XYZ file of C-alpha atoms in Angstrom:
689
model
C -5.214 6.782 -20.258
C -3.972 6.432 -16.741
C -4.293 2.517 -15.915
C -0.522 2.776 -14.724
C -2.143 4.843 -11.501
C -3.498 1.867 -9.612
C -5.857 2.481 -7.183
C -5.394 6.255 -7.588
C -9.030 6.423 -8.052
C -10.781 5.919 -4.695
C -13.870 7.643 -4.410
C -15.318 9.123 -1.443
C -17.098 5.902 0.738
C -20.771 5.950 0.313
C -22.429 4.040 2.892
C -24.621 1.209 2.317
C -27.838 0.647 3.717
C -29.004 -2.955 2.088
C -32.693 -3.285 1.318
C -33.106 -6.893 0.192
C -36.955 -7.936 -1.315
C -37.799 -10.584 -3.547
C -39.083 -9.754 -6.847
C -40.921 -12.357 -9.138
C -39.180 -14.970 -7.332
C -35.226 -13.653 -7.206
C -33.907 -11.875 -4.249
C -32.498 -8.885 -5.167
C -30.464 -6.677 -2.854
C -29.775 -2.942 -3.184
C -27.699 -1.303 -1.004
C -28.422 1.951 -2.095
C -31.687 2.608 -1.974
C -31.486 5.474 0.251
C -29.791 7.570 -2.351
C -33.409 7.773 -4.277
C -34.453 10.311 -2.223
C -33.155 13.208 -3.591
C -34.867 15.829 -1.169
C -33.443 14.200 1.843
C -30.286 16.039 3.744
C -28.104 12.973 3.391
C -28.534 12.748 -0.121
C -27.661 16.415 -0.793
C -24.921 16.136 1.267
C -23.666 13.148 -0.748
C -24.657 15.051 -3.933
C -22.002 17.676 -3.088
C -19.579 15.522 -1.451
C -19.316 13.498 -5.129
C -19.282 17.225 -6.910
C -16.464 18.240 -5.057
C -14.573 15.098 -5.731
C -15.346 15.198 -9.518
C -14.426 18.935 -9.582
C -10.969 17.987 -7.763
C -10.071 15.677 -11.018
C -11.955 18.063 -13.831
C -11.344 21.520 -13.094
C -7.594 21.317 -12.792
C -7.337 19.311 -16.205
C -4.494 20.925 -18.394
C -6.234 22.591 -21.277
C -9.669 23.016 -19.939
C -9.424 26.788 -20.139
C -8.588 26.511 -23.838
C -11.523 23.757 -23.961
C -13.952 26.202 -23.018
C -12.909 29.369 -25.030
C -13.117 27.159 -28.315
C -16.547 25.812 -27.287
C -17.590 29.176 -26.671
C -16.631 30.403 -30.167
C -18.423 26.900 -31.637
C -21.334 27.215 -29.797
C -21.915 30.609 -31.156
C -23.115 29.131 -34.402
C -26.808 29.848 -34.358
C -29.729 27.820 -35.448
C -33.248 28.187 -36.985
C -36.012 25.538 -36.380
C -39.151 25.474 -38.567
C -41.116 28.560 -39.002
C -44.886 28.551 -38.662
C -46.945 31.290 -40.817
C -50.191 32.845 -39.273
C -52.049 35.121 -41.422
C -49.203 37.965 -42.475
C -46.885 36.946 -39.483
C -43.972 33.929 -39.330
C -43.178 32.625 -35.975
C -40.060 30.836 -35.268
C -37.108 29.934 -32.405
C -33.814 31.135 -33.500
C -30.652 31.527 -31.419
C -27.772 33.585 -32.932
C -24.315 33.437 -31.605
C -24.491 36.327 -29.230
C -27.606 34.586 -27.239
C -27.398 32.463 -24.178
C -30.858 30.977 -25.335
C -33.072 30.299 -27.935
C -35.776 33.300 -28.353
C -39.016 33.374 -30.169
C -38.973 35.587 -33.095
C -41.859 37.026 -35.273
C -41.313 37.968 -38.919
C -43.624 40.945 -40.374
C -42.936 42.728 -43.798
C -39.333 41.029 -43.968
C -38.509 42.325 -40.398
C -37.367 40.120 -37.445
C -38.306 40.924 -33.808
C -37.972 39.221 -31.001
C -41.328 38.092 -29.054
C -40.079 35.838 -25.741
C -36.333 36.030 -24.727
C -35.756 33.748 -21.679
C -32.588 35.269 -20.999
C -34.309 38.372 -20.140
C -36.499 36.495 -17.707
C -33.923 35.350 -15.164
C -30.458 36.428 -14.046
C -28.811 32.695 -14.107
C -30.937 31.992 -17.567
C -32.617 28.909 -16.260
C -36.094 30.010 -17.317
C -36.973 27.972 -20.458
C -39.426 28.618 -23.154
C -40.958 25.133 -23.560
C -43.508 25.190 -26.011
C -45.331 28.113 -27.782
C -48.778 28.144 -30.426
C -49.489 31.345 -32.156
C -53.207 31.977 -32.899
C -54.786 31.722 -36.059
C -55.167 35.291 -36.901
C -51.109 35.781 -35.947
C -52.234 38.368 -32.896
C -51.477 36.321 -29.788
C -49.147 33.341 -29.098
C -49.801 31.020 -26.048
C -46.393 29.763 -24.603
C -44.760 27.812 -21.712
C -42.280 28.762 -19.174
C -40.507 26.680 -16.711
C -37.772 27.180 -14.334
C -34.600 25.281 -13.488
C -35.201 22.578 -16.279
C -38.050 21.051 -14.732
C -40.405 21.441 -17.641
C -43.365 22.211 -15.537
C -44.791 24.883 -17.651
C -47.042 27.592 -16.726
C -49.149 28.940 -20.112
C -48.931 32.506 -20.659
C -50.715 34.603 -23.741
C -48.755 37.350 -25.251
C -50.315 40.173 -27.118
C -48.080 40.866 -30.087
C -49.138 44.455 -30.928
C -48.323 45.527 -27.229
C -45.753 43.109 -26.341
C -47.330 42.426 -23.179
C -49.322 39.397 -21.401
C -52.963 38.893 -21.299
C -54.335 38.160 -17.572
C -54.540 34.438 -18.304
C -51.932 32.089 -16.901
C -52.459 28.375 -16.269
C -50.344 26.269 -14.358
C -49.453 22.365 -14.978
C -49.398 22.681 -18.788
C -46.146 20.829 -19.166
C -45.766 19.430 -22.712
C -49.102 21.041 -23.384
C -50.772 20.657 -26.625
C -53.312 23.310 -27.956
C -55.462 24.061 -30.987
C -56.727 27.663 -31.213
C -60.316 28.457 -32.024
C -60.517 29.791 -35.595
C -61.582 33.513 -34.523
C -58.609 33.373 -31.541
C -61.321 33.750 -28.696
C -59.616 31.045 -27.101
C -58.314 27.402 -27.432
C -58.425 23.693 -26.338
C -55.706 22.896 -24.551
C -54.243 19.681 -22.577
C -53.284 20.420 -18.419
C -51.980 17.744 -16.019
C -53.625 17.829 -12.497
C -52.866 19.892 -9.681
C -50.665 18.209 -7.068
C -52.499 17.489 -3.957
C -55.907 16.627 -6.095
C -54.629 13.018 -6.931
C -52.854 10.592 -5.390
C -48.890 11.627 -5.061
C -47.054 10.811 -8.337
C -50.424 10.798 -10.298
C -49.901 14.573 -11.104
C -47.741 13.283 -13.848
C -50.283 11.440 -15.593
C -54.126 11.972 -16.268
C -53.910 14.126 -18.781
C -57.210 16.260 -19.882
C -58.442 18.302 -22.608
C -60.405 21.766 -21.447
C -61.599 24.648 -23.138
C -60.339 27.969 -22.189
C -61.714 31.016 -23.233
C -59.292 34.452 -22.977
C -59.910 36.293 -19.650
C -61.664 33.475 -18.341
C -60.585 32.250 -15.015
C -59.098 28.746 -15.028
C -61.682 27.417 -13.118
C -64.086 28.187 -15.680
C -62.383 26.058 -18.291
C -64.318 23.344 -19.458
C -63.393 19.701 -19.358
C -63.751 18.310 -22.889
C -61.906 14.685 -23.074
C -59.957 12.601 -20.882
C -59.077 8.990 -21.934
C -59.401 6.028 -19.971
C -55.783 5.455 -20.060
C -54.004 7.689 -17.304
C -50.438 7.438 -19.053
C -51.681 8.502 -22.696
C -50.417 11.518 -24.538
C -52.731 13.785 -26.116
C -52.811 15.884 -29.398
C -55.395 18.243 -30.859
C -56.513 18.894 -34.297
C -59.597 21.341 -35.167
C -61.124 20.620 -38.425
C -63.474 22.219 -40.832
C -63.265 25.718 -39.431
C -63.923 24.492 -35.720
C -66.738 22.299 -35.945
C -64.751 19.045 -35.308
C -62.191 18.271 -32.782
C -59.883 15.295 -33.373
C -57.878 13.786 -30.170
C -54.744 11.515 -30.884
C -54.138 9.518 -27.814
C -50.992 8.399 -27.493
C -50.827 4.830 -25.532
C -46.894 4.233 -26.199
C -44.701 5.086 -28.975
C -46.159 2.147 -30.857
C -49.754 2.748 -30.642
C -52.409 5.803 -30.837
C -55.919 6.100 -31.319
C -57.758 8.579 -33.176
C -60.945 10.293 -31.275
C -63.680 12.391 -33.138
C -66.408 14.948 -31.903
C -68.672 17.346 -33.568
C -67.976 20.176 -30.990
C -70.967 22.384 -32.120
C -73.221 19.883 -30.698
C -74.586 20.861 -27.323
C -73.340 17.610 -25.629
C -70.424 16.424 -27.968
C -69.730 12.908 -28.018
C -66.275 11.219 -28.941
C -66.124 8.598 -31.369
C -63.279 6.299 -31.379
C -62.067 5.834 -35.204
C -59.066 3.200 -34.653
C -61.034 0.625 -32.630
C -58.804 -2.476 -32.548
C -56.361 -1.220 -35.126
C -53.352 -1.067 -32.849
C -50.961 1.126 -35.152
C -49.449 4.519 -35.099
C -51.865 7.126 -36.741
C -51.394 10.783 -37.559
C -53.853 12.969 -38.881
C -53.766 16.342 -40.795
C -57.034 17.985 -42.134
C -57.638 20.245 -45.008
C -61.278 21.500 -47.074
C -63.133 19.075 -45.543
C -61.067 15.884 -45.329
C -58.634 13.874 -43.028
C -55.384 12.353 -44.379
C -54.187 10.002 -41.986
C -50.614 8.629 -41.659
C -50.734 4.889 -40.283
C -48.414 2.132 -39.720
C -51.852 -0.336 -40.024
C -50.509 -3.371 -41.989
C -47.734 -1.047 -43.140
C -44.677 -0.976 -41.016
C -43.012 1.730 -43.235
C -46.427 3.717 -43.381
C -49.103 4.355 -45.901
C -51.744 7.287 -46.197
C -55.574 7.095 -46.078
C -58.082 9.780 -46.853
C -61.671 10.241 -45.672
C -64.419 12.946 -45.045
C -63.993 14.629 -41.848
C -67.753 14.460 -41.542
C -67.482 10.828 -41.724
C -64.240 9.507 -40.490
C -65.175 5.921 -39.376
C -62.453 3.471 -40.298
C -64.752 1.886 -42.813
C -64.661 4.986 -44.812
C -60.863 5.478 -45.142
C -59.620 5.222 -48.588
C -55.893 4.488 -49.088
C -54.007 6.960 -51.534
C -50.319 6.568 -50.666
C -49.462 2.726 -50.344
C -46.256 1.523 -48.399
C -42.915 1.962 -50.311
C -39.738 0.660 -49.828
C -38.556 3.714 -47.223
C -40.379 5.207 -44.179
C -42.718 7.739 -44.348
C -41.987 9.620 -41.055
C -44.195 12.784 -41.800
C -47.071 14.275 -43.557
C -48.260 17.437 -43.879
C -50.973 19.409 -46.275
C -49.970 22.592 -47.729
C -52.545 24.088 -50.070
C -53.241 21.520 -52.930
C -50.317 19.222 -52.092
C -49.679 16.622 -49.514
C -46.107 16.604 -48.574
C -44.337 13.466 -47.328
C -40.785 13.139 -45.580
C -39.277 10.044 -45.960
C -35.846 8.741 -44.568
C -34.095 6.918 -47.370
C -31.308 4.959 -45.130
C -31.784 7.092 -42.175
C -31.244 10.632 -44.945
C -34.380 12.675 -45.564
C -36.307 13.354 -48.586
C -39.175 14.999 -49.527
C -41.697 14.407 -51.858
C -44.837 15.923 -53.032
C -48.365 14.737 -53.727
C -51.328 15.918 -55.307
C -54.428 15.451 -52.962
C -55.174 12.258 -54.353
C -51.781 10.750 -53.643
C -50.243 11.051 -57.056
C -46.577 11.959 -56.671
C -45.649 14.720 -58.647
C -42.130 15.752 -57.572
C -39.320 15.772 -55.240
C -37.641 18.961 -53.375
C -33.981 19.052 -53.798
C -32.311 19.273 -50.894
C -29.041 21.501 -50.122
C -27.098 18.017 -49.232
C -27.562 14.893 -47.232
C -29.170 15.365 -44.383
C -32.121 15.787 -41.946
C -35.280 17.819 -42.483
C -37.172 19.115 -39.389
C -40.726 19.845 -40.090
C -42.669 20.918 -42.214
C -44.531 23.180 -40.745
C -48.183 24.579 -41.892
C -48.374 27.808 -43.915
C -50.948 30.038 -44.449
C -49.886 31.082 -47.888
C -51.111 27.882 -49.998
C -48.080 27.615 -52.339
C -45.223 27.830 -49.474
C -43.457 24.792 -47.811
C -41.635 25.623 -44.730
C -38.914 23.255 -42.562
C -35.562 23.286 -41.523
C -32.417 20.988 -42.583
C -29.270 20.238 -41.195
C -26.232 17.989 -41.748
C -22.834 16.855 -40.008
C -21.626 19.985 -41.742
C -24.160 22.656 -41.743
C -26.092 24.084 -39.051
C -29.863 24.117 -38.596
C -31.128 26.225 -41.379
C -34.811 27.577 -41.837
C -36.098 27.418 -45.629
C -39.096 28.253 -47.561
C -39.930 26.346 -50.608
C -42.017 27.979 -53.134
C -44.174 24.987 -54.568
C -45.271 26.717 -57.820
C -41.977 28.300 -58.725
C -40.170 24.740 -57.337
C -37.933 27.521 -55.981
C -36.178 26.681 -52.250
C -34.877 29.973 -50.444
C -33.169 30.067 -47.128
C -35.532 31.619 -44.798
C -33.398 32.128 -42.071
C -29.574 31.107 -41.626
C -26.478 31.659 -39.122
C -23.000 30.708 -40.377
C -20.539 28.342 -39.628
C -17.878 29.047 -36.440
C -14.775 30.568 -37.415
C -12.033 27.625 -38.126
C -14.630 25.091 -39.051
C -14.520 24.447 -42.464
C -17.659 22.294 -43.870
C -15.727 21.266 -47.043
C -13.234 19.415 -44.577
C -15.722 17.130 -43.222
C -16.075 13.520 -44.607
C -19.146 11.672 -44.381
C -19.862 7.777 -45.282
C -22.288 5.369 -44.496
C -21.578 1.937 -43.633
C -23.332 -1.554 -42.969
C -22.187 -3.650 -40.452
C -23.836 -7.072 -39.140
C -25.180 -7.299 -35.429
C -24.955 -10.321 -33.105
C -27.721 -12.151 -34.799
C -26.816 -11.083 -38.324
C -29.286 -8.455 -39.011
C -27.410 -5.758 -41.029
C -27.099 -2.221 -39.565
C -26.187 1.037 -40.920
C -23.806 3.433 -39.413
C -22.382 6.962 -40.135
C -18.902 7.864 -39.859
C -17.390 11.649 -39.882
C -14.235 12.829 -39.461
C -11.786 15.643 -41.131
C -11.273 14.954 -44.921
C -7.339 15.349 -44.634
C -7.667 12.898 -41.385
C -5.270 9.601 -41.670
C -7.283 6.955 -40.619
C -5.852 4.248 -38.703
C -6.335 1.833 -35.467
C -4.533 4.668 -33.235
C -7.463 7.170 -33.874
C -9.888 8.045 -31.260
C -13.410 7.277 -32.155
C -16.527 8.713 -30.508
C -19.424 6.186 -30.821
C -22.889 7.334 -29.798
C -26.330 5.933 -30.054
C -29.967 5.769 -29.094
C -32.074 2.868 -29.881
C -35.684 3.639 -28.731
C -39.154 5.319 -28.919
C -39.350 4.885 -32.250
C -36.398 7.835 -32.401
C -34.500 8.274 -35.729
C -30.895 9.407 -35.388
C -30.221 10.953 -38.382
C -26.980 13.349 -39.776
C -27.386 16.527 -37.664
C -24.997 19.621 -36.857
C -25.306 18.763 -33.319
C -23.674 20.822 -30.622
C -20.026 22.426 -30.246
C -18.417 18.991 -28.757
C -18.912 17.274 -32.007
C -16.963 20.017 -34.333
C -14.465 20.186 -31.266
C -13.990 16.338 -31.314
C -13.532 16.409 -35.183
C -10.905 19.293 -34.407
C -8.980 17.125 -32.281
C -8.268 14.621 -34.936
C -11.393 12.411 -33.280
C -13.684 10.336 -35.611
C -17.595 10.250 -34.835
C -19.638 7.065 -35.247
C -23.379 7.089 -34.929
C -25.274 3.520 -35.831
C -28.878 3.132 -36.473
C -29.877 0.764 -33.709
C -32.896 -1.445 -33.454
C -35.327 0.323 -31.512
C -35.022 3.668 -33.602
C -37.579 4.658 -36.397
C -34.931 4.847 -38.741
C -36.451 1.506 -41.011
C -39.839 1.767 -39.600
C -42.162 0.014 -37.067
C -40.523 -3.500 -37.394
C -36.872 -1.910 -36.847
C -38.428 -0.052 -33.589
C -39.945 -3.171 -32.352
C -36.658 -5.363 -32.859
C -35.261 -3.077 -29.968
C -38.366 -2.778 -27.990
C -39.513 -4.992 -24.705
C -38.478 -8.560 -25.030
C -36.230 -7.495 -27.825
C -34.388 -5.011 -26.032
C -30.908 -6.957 -25.981
C -30.755 -6.616 -29.730
C -30.402 -2.486 -29.035
C -27.113 -3.214 -27.199
C -25.902 -6.137 -29.123
C -25.986 -3.719 -31.996
C -24.111 -1.086 -30.278
C -21.388 -3.543 -29.202
C -20.990 -5.033 -32.766
C -20.338 -1.357 -33.778
C -17.748 -0.983 -31.605
C -16.352 -4.315 -32.860
C -16.830 -3.357 -36.502
C -14.740 0.085 -36.212
C -12.032 -1.760 -34.345
C -12.221 -4.675 -37.062
C -11.802 -2.204 -39.528
C -9.153 -0.293 -38.039
C -10.572 2.888 -37.446
C -9.651 2.433 -33.824
C -8.799 0.141 -30.878
C -10.307 -0.539 -27.621
C -8.258 2.067 -25.803
C -9.463 4.716 -28.289
C -12.777 4.056 -28.046
C -15.086 6.408 -26.587
C -18.903 5.565 -25.812
C -21.529 8.140 -24.977
C -25.673 8.395 -24.839
C -28.287 9.981 -22.989
C -31.592 9.268 -21.560
C -32.508 6.121 -23.260
C -29.136 6.292 -24.701
C -27.732 6.458 -20.860
C -29.326 3.097 -20.534
C -27.465 1.965 -23.624
C -23.954 2.856 -22.416
C -24.857 1.691 -18.974
C -25.579 -1.693 -20.632
C -22.422 -1.788 -22.949
C -20.264 -1.410 -20.142
C -21.750 -4.051 -18.066
C -21.865 -6.486 -20.574
C -18.794 -5.687 -22.405
C -16.402 -3.734 -20.215
C -13.020 -4.877 -21.943
C -14.423 -3.261 -25.508
C -14.622 0.794 -24.166
C -11.673 3.110 -22.958
C -14.488 5.953 -21.830
C -17.647 6.135 -21.459
C -20.043 9.074 -20.691
C -23.245 8.166 -19.658
C -25.604 10.994 -19.483
C -29.318 11.514 -17.835
C -29.412 7.992 -17.759
C -32.235 5.087 -16.649
C -30.083 2.092 -15.104
C -32.175 0.741 -12.472
C -34.609 -1.132 -14.750
C -36.286 -3.066 -12.445
C -37.720 0.353 -10.253
C -37.788 3.193 -12.982
C -41.325 2.914 -13.243
C -42.115 4.057 -10.034
C -40.449 7.483 -10.591
C -41.632 10.848 -11.916
C -43.374 10.143 -15.354
C -41.698 6.594 -16.255
C -44.809 4.817 -15.990
C -45.378 5.995 -19.848
C -42.280 4.130 -20.800
C -43.623 0.618 -19.506
C -45.042 -0.132 -23.067
C -41.426 0.136 -24.562
C -39.558 -1.309 -21.885
C -42.066 -3.646 -19.704
C -42.592 -3.617 -16.166
C -40.996 -5.656 -13.297
C -44.565 -6.000 -12.314
C -45.015 -8.641 -14.807
C -43.022 -11.785 -14.426
C -42.032 -11.975 -17.963
C -41.027 -8.997 -18.367
C -39.267 -8.873 -15.445
C -37.087 -11.637 -16.844
C -36.285 -9.607 -19.704
C -35.098 -6.604 -17.957
C -33.555 -8.049 -15.103
C -31.054 -9.990 -17.733
C -29.903 -6.404 -18.852
C -30.544 -3.652 -16.057
C -27.060 -2.289 -15.833
C -27.412 -1.459 -11.905
C -27.556 -5.072 -11.567
C -24.675 -6.474 -13.513
C -21.819 -4.610 -11.849
C -19.233 -7.035 -10.728
C -16.703 -6.886 -7.961
C -13.280 -5.921 -8.781
C -14.069 -5.358 -12.721
C -11.983 -3.022 -14.777
C -14.486 -0.845 -15.863
C -13.994 1.948 -18.316
C -13.208 5.314 -17.031
C -16.903 6.292 -16.703
C -18.575 10.019 -16.433
C -22.009 10.217 -15.127
C -24.035 13.250 -15.725
C -27.612 14.201 -14.330
C -29.618 17.317 -13.547
C -30.827 17.920 -10.242
C -33.983 18.995 -11.301
C -34.596 16.571 -14.214
C -38.504 15.644 -14.464
C -38.033 13.062 -16.895
C -35.383 10.492 -15.490
C -34.803 10.626 -11.765
C -31.501 11.468 -11.062
C -31.634 8.464 -8.586
C -30.408 6.300 -11.407
C -27.248 8.344 -11.923
C -26.535 8.537 -7.922
C -27.067 4.828 -7.344
C -25.031 3.605 -10.659
C -21.886 6.074 -9.816
C -22.073 4.628 -5.983
C -21.872 1.135 -7.128
C -19.275 1.329 -9.521
C -17.200 3.474 -7.250
C -17.330 0.433 -4.643
C -17.055 -2.615 -7.122
C -14.820 -1.092 -9.895
C -11.127 -1.901 -9.569
C -10.108 1.926 -8.710
C -7.496 1.927 -11.785
C -9.875 4.112 -13.775
C -12.248 6.954 -12.407
C -15.425 6.716 -12.109
C -17.065 10.156 -11.461
C -20.626 11.829 -11.406
C -21.702 15.386 -12.573
C -24.583 16.622 -10.908
C -25.677 19.948 -12.111
C -27.804 22.258 -10.112
C -30.845 23.894 -11.828
C -30.710 21.720 -14.565
C -33.066 18.861 -15.846
C -32.789 16.704 -18.505
C -31.080 18.942 -21.259
C -34.082 20.938 -22.460
C -34.034 24.661 -22.023
C -30.237 24.657 -21.117
C -28.551 28.027 -21.530
C -25.145 28.048 -23.697
C -23.064 29.148 -20.521
C -23.911 26.024 -18.615
C -23.599 24.117 -22.028
C -19.829 25.245 -22.397
C -18.876 24.411 -18.596
C -20.228 20.983 -19.257
C -19.213 19.877 -22.750
C -15.759 21.251 -21.908
C -15.300 18.967 -18.952
C -16.536 15.851 -20.800
C -14.027 16.773 -23.526
C -11.382 17.448 -20.767
C -12.385 13.987 -19.176
C -12.183 12.008 -22.371
C -8.933 13.329 -23.710
C -7.551 12.736 -20.069
C -8.526 9.229 -20.118
C -7.188 9.028 -24.013
C -3.914 10.213 -22.933
C -4.493 13.002 -25.688
C -4.396 16.275 -23.161
C -1.525 17.229 -24.994
C -3.851 17.906 -27.845
C -5.394 20.694 -26.560
């Protein structure tokens, strides 16, 4: 920690061009509005100046090369995401230690063969595989590629037998959802409008469903469905051997609607099955029946069953009532319903018969997190992946009849990492309003815990996302090796305890998320895990907003802040990129009541002159297509201008990188090493390397 180096951290001056406007009766002056235009010559020059300043501090840190070397080892640990079986083939994403990016593989007759390796598609490794969907006969794969972290996918179709793409190519298929026809002759898919065909900015919205037949030109694709809500997300399910198409319309992370049509009719008409329900609804189909997972009248979810031919709400029949723990996912595998529950933020798998009678639990390798499960064309095979704080993401196959769990594919821990020396505990603490909040605490089993230990506190708390035990990236294991403690609270706004927990940290309740996070830091100090000079906070995206709120509300509580791809100007956030889809979660300053909530916590609007803020490193990607980098740029400039200069305020802006998806390992090593070097420097622990 370098508080003794008074006024050493005088960052490059950023020109102020104040813009004053009245929003909902409040006069707001923004000195850095000009930094919003990332394409301008001036902003590009500012970016280069800031990156040069940041490099001057980070690239000269003692031990940086050692950190990179160890991270290169730690990031060589592989992972395997849940396989999908189609006909006789398994498809899965995996990365081994030697690979720079994850690869799509196919397994046939016990042999694994790479299908799509993004590392072979560009010299710098910045072409990413965004999504993929194998055909029903297992002979084709539709997949999306994008460049530079943009996630602006183009759809291609790979013929597995030849290893070559078909002639089909469809642009504007970002986040594409796709349902193959039963005979694999084509598919229904989602597509965004072409830029220029709609007003500027609207190309991020107005998602539509089309039918594409193989070898047809895109112009021949038939429009099938479009919702009246331009911000809605769409998910597709073909049912009853392709006769019915179900479209799940996501209006927010709290409300989805189901639409249904008999598409064998000459002019199919979609019926809304969830009129007035105002709930989350997820649907599965098997043998002519729909199984609907919903939180309608059940914050922890329940399951209904109905015929696919008569799916109106009045025909829904409850088969699995709401239980004590949230039911997060449901799949139909043969004659079984597979339910994935969260028991105090730890995954459990329960099998039911098709009428909802519980039959057995699947014994998992440890306390951890289940990804999936995925459907399999084998009626007795459950495919999923599992991870914990000590074990990498491993794919499993569970044979239901034999009650036998087998490893489908695994990668070993990196050299020098002993999973038996990892101690994990879950504690509960009270938030500001008295609400009990759970938190995972992880450290080496042989660590002597006391108030001098460095603690890395992270969180998310939004969008119904559950933060559960996971192996994580290389920095977590590196932190534990440095004698650090890792703390992960399950903040309100997440989905760990059902929809009420989510609602407790969204819209007008968003301050609860920040209170939960701050209370976690206070608890760790009060219980002698650390002290405020050894407490690091970190978060990305919505978690970046969390960090921004924490340092502006309690700058005294934390020594170091790592704020990644953040939202920080909550008064203008909804005007950029895809951010309008987040209005149901945060609100909008265009609404007078919602403005009051958001202005009360918006980090960019609560930076104070002369305040001693934690040493702060803000990171972003120049091509981020989700959270506009303007937030990072403006906040960095404002903190540099107003903070007391006794601690560094740095921004690291990565070129040809986005929100983090598809980032090659080589870039991850550089970024994580520099972040760790910054943290150790500001904790006074550089000699620990």
